C-alpha cells in the first residue's frame, strides 16, 4: 500500500526526508511521520526512508569524491551475518570514480542496504575495518580483507551451533 499513491509518496518523502535531514532528526522520527502520513506500517515506511536516505548519502559521497579529486573508490559492505549476497560479492571491489553509479557500483543496491564506499589509495598500510560477531560485538580486521575472506576466516571456522542469524 505504500506505493498505491506514488505521487503522494514522492511528495511526502521529499518533504519529510529533506526537512528531517536538514534538522538532523533521528530516522525513527522520520519513519513515524511518513508511516502516519501514508497510512502505512512502520516497516514499509522504514524501508523507504532508510533506502532513500542511503541513496542521498551515496549521491553526496559521489559529489564529495569529485570535489576531492578521488580517482578510485572501494565498495565496503558491512562485515556481519545480515549482509546481502550482492553486497558480499562487491565488498572490496575497486572502481574508477567515473564508474560510480548509485544502484549498480555504489549503494544502495537493495532495500535496507547498509553498504558504503570509501576512497581507495593503493599505498594505505596498516588500515583496519570493523566486523561484528554473531552477538553483535565489534572487533577489528585488516582493511583489505573482503567479506568472503572474513567469512572464511571468522565464520566458517566456528562451530555452527555458535552462530545465531537474525
XYZ file of C-alpha atoms in Angstrom:
166
model
C 0.000 0.000 0.000
C 2.893 2.391 0.496
C 3.163 2.521 -3.311
C -0.588 2.926 -4.018
C -0.259 6.677 -4.439
C 3.218 7.226 -5.839
C 2.765 10.957 -6.325
C 1.794 11.400 -2.691
C 4.649 9.126 -1.584
C 7.238 11.071 -3.590
C 5.936 14.417 -2.300
C 5.744 13.256 1.325
C 9.141 11.556 1.167
C 10.748 14.635 -0.387
C 9.236 16.990 2.179
C 9.669 14.772 5.231
C 13.119 13.406 4.413
C 14.555 16.745 3.310
C 13.352 18.584 6.405
C 14.414 15.745 8.713
C 17.914 15.614 7.244
C 18.229 19.416 7.432
C 17.232 19.334 11.115
C 19.419 16.315 11.868
C 16.482 14.302 13.178
C 16.686 10.679 14.158
C 15.437 8.484 11.265
C 12.910 6.922 13.654
C 11.077 10.248 13.831
C 11.057 10.487 10.021
C 9.772 6.932 9.733
C 6.975 7.652 12.203
C 5.946 10.763 10.256
C 5.950 9.003 6.885
C 4.046 5.969 8.191
C 1.399 8.280 9.638
C 1.088 10.483 6.556
C 0.968 7.500 4.174
C -1.259 5.425 6.490
C 1.174 2.538 6.287
C 3.260 0.301 8.523
C 6.427 1.424 10.258
C 8.282 -1.372 8.473
C 7.274 -0.144 5.000
C 7.971 3.469 5.893
C 11.307 2.452 7.411
C 12.305 0.569 4.289
C 11.600 3.631 2.144
C 13.259 6.137 4.491
C 16.392 4.073 5.114
C 16.853 3.160 1.446
C 16.237 6.690 0.169
C 18.488 8.080 2.896
C 21.231 5.727 1.712
C 20.623 6.917 -1.855
C 21.068 10.580 -0.848
C 24.181 9.760 1.188
C 25.719 7.811 -1.677
C 24.957 10.576 -4.168
C 26.507 13.143 -1.817
C 29.572 10.942 -1.417
C 29.936 10.800 -5.203
C 29.970 14.617 -5.303
C 32.463 14.695 -2.430
C 34.793 12.287 -4.235
C 34.687 14.560 -7.292
C 35.402 17.676 -5.190
C 38.364 15.933 -3.536
C 39.703 14.537 -6.837
C 39.398 10.955 -5.612
C 40.144 8.840 -8.690
C 39.310 5.393 -7.281
C 36.866 4.155 -4.669
C 36.195 0.893 -2.896
C 32.852 -0.782 -2.227
C 32.617 -1.506 1.518
C 29.996 -3.935 2.828
C 29.147 -4.478 6.475
C 31.026 -7.445 7.925
C 28.216 -9.239 9.713
C 25.811 -12.085 9.060
C 22.975 -9.850 7.801
C 24.815 -8.593 4.696
C 23.141 -9.418 1.381
C 24.810 -11.679 -1.168
C 25.164 -8.888 -3.727
C 26.961 -6.663 -1.195
C 29.135 -9.580 -0.038
C 30.234 -10.130 -3.628
C 31.042 -6.448 -4.251
C 32.881 -5.906 -0.955
C 36.471 -4.849 -1.555
C 35.973 -4.225 -5.274
C 37.781 -1.150 -6.579
C 36.119 1.132 -9.136
C 37.129 4.231 -11.031
C 35.207 7.322 -9.889
C 33.810 7.794 -13.397
C 32.051 4.426 -12.968
C 30.245 5.500 -9.763
C 26.602 4.591 -10.419
C 24.266 4.513 -7.433
C 22.382 1.219 -7.524
C 24.988 -0.527 -9.698
C 28.538 0.141 -8.493
C 27.585 2.127 -5.400
C 24.964 1.599 -2.707
C 22.132 1.227 -2.143
C 21.732 -1.882 -4.254
C 18.615 -3.134 -2.449
C 16.193 -2.073 0.292
C 17.837 -1.550 3.700
C 21.321 -1.607 2.089
C 23.969 -0.806 4.726
C 26.992 -0.774 2.430
C 29.042 2.307 1.639
C 32.003 3.444 -0.435
C 35.392 4.811 0.573
C 38.245 6.479 -1.293
C 40.791 3.925 -2.428
C 44.510 4.577 -2.066
C 46.827 1.760 -3.101
C 49.550 2.787 -0.636
C 47.403 2.551 2.524
C 49.188 0.429 5.132
C 48.051 -0.988 8.465
C 44.457 0.156 7.990
C 41.657 -1.688 9.782
C 37.906 -2.038 9.465
C 35.365 -3.334 11.900
C 33.306 -6.506 11.878
C 30.525 -7.828 14.089
C 30.300 -11.296 15.541
C 27.045 -13.216 15.997
C 26.451 -11.484 19.350
C 26.838 -8.038 17.760
C 30.218 -7.340 19.352
C 32.597 -5.236 17.267
C 36.204 -6.184 16.524
C 38.851 -5.079 14.020
C 40.132 -6.895 10.940
C 42.588 -5.779 8.221
C 41.037 -3.188 5.913
C 41.999 -5.148 2.812
C 40.052 -8.221 3.976
C 36.982 -8.791 1.783
C 33.669 -10.087 3.059
C 34.369 -13.581 1.696
C 37.835 -13.651 3.298
C 36.307 -12.512 6.600
C 33.589 -15.132 6.323
C 36.130 -17.874 5.655
C 38.453 -16.760 8.464
C 35.994 -15.790 11.180
C 32.697 -17.526 10.432
C 33.285 -20.808 8.626
C 35.890 -21.909 11.169
C 33.423 -21.515 14.046
C 31.119 -24.352 15.065
C 27.654 -23.780 13.531
C 25.854 -24.000 16.889
C 27.716 -20.847 17.988
C 26.111 -18.775 15.228
C 22.811 -17.005 15.620
C 21.476 -15.391 12.477
C 18.594 -12.981 12.874
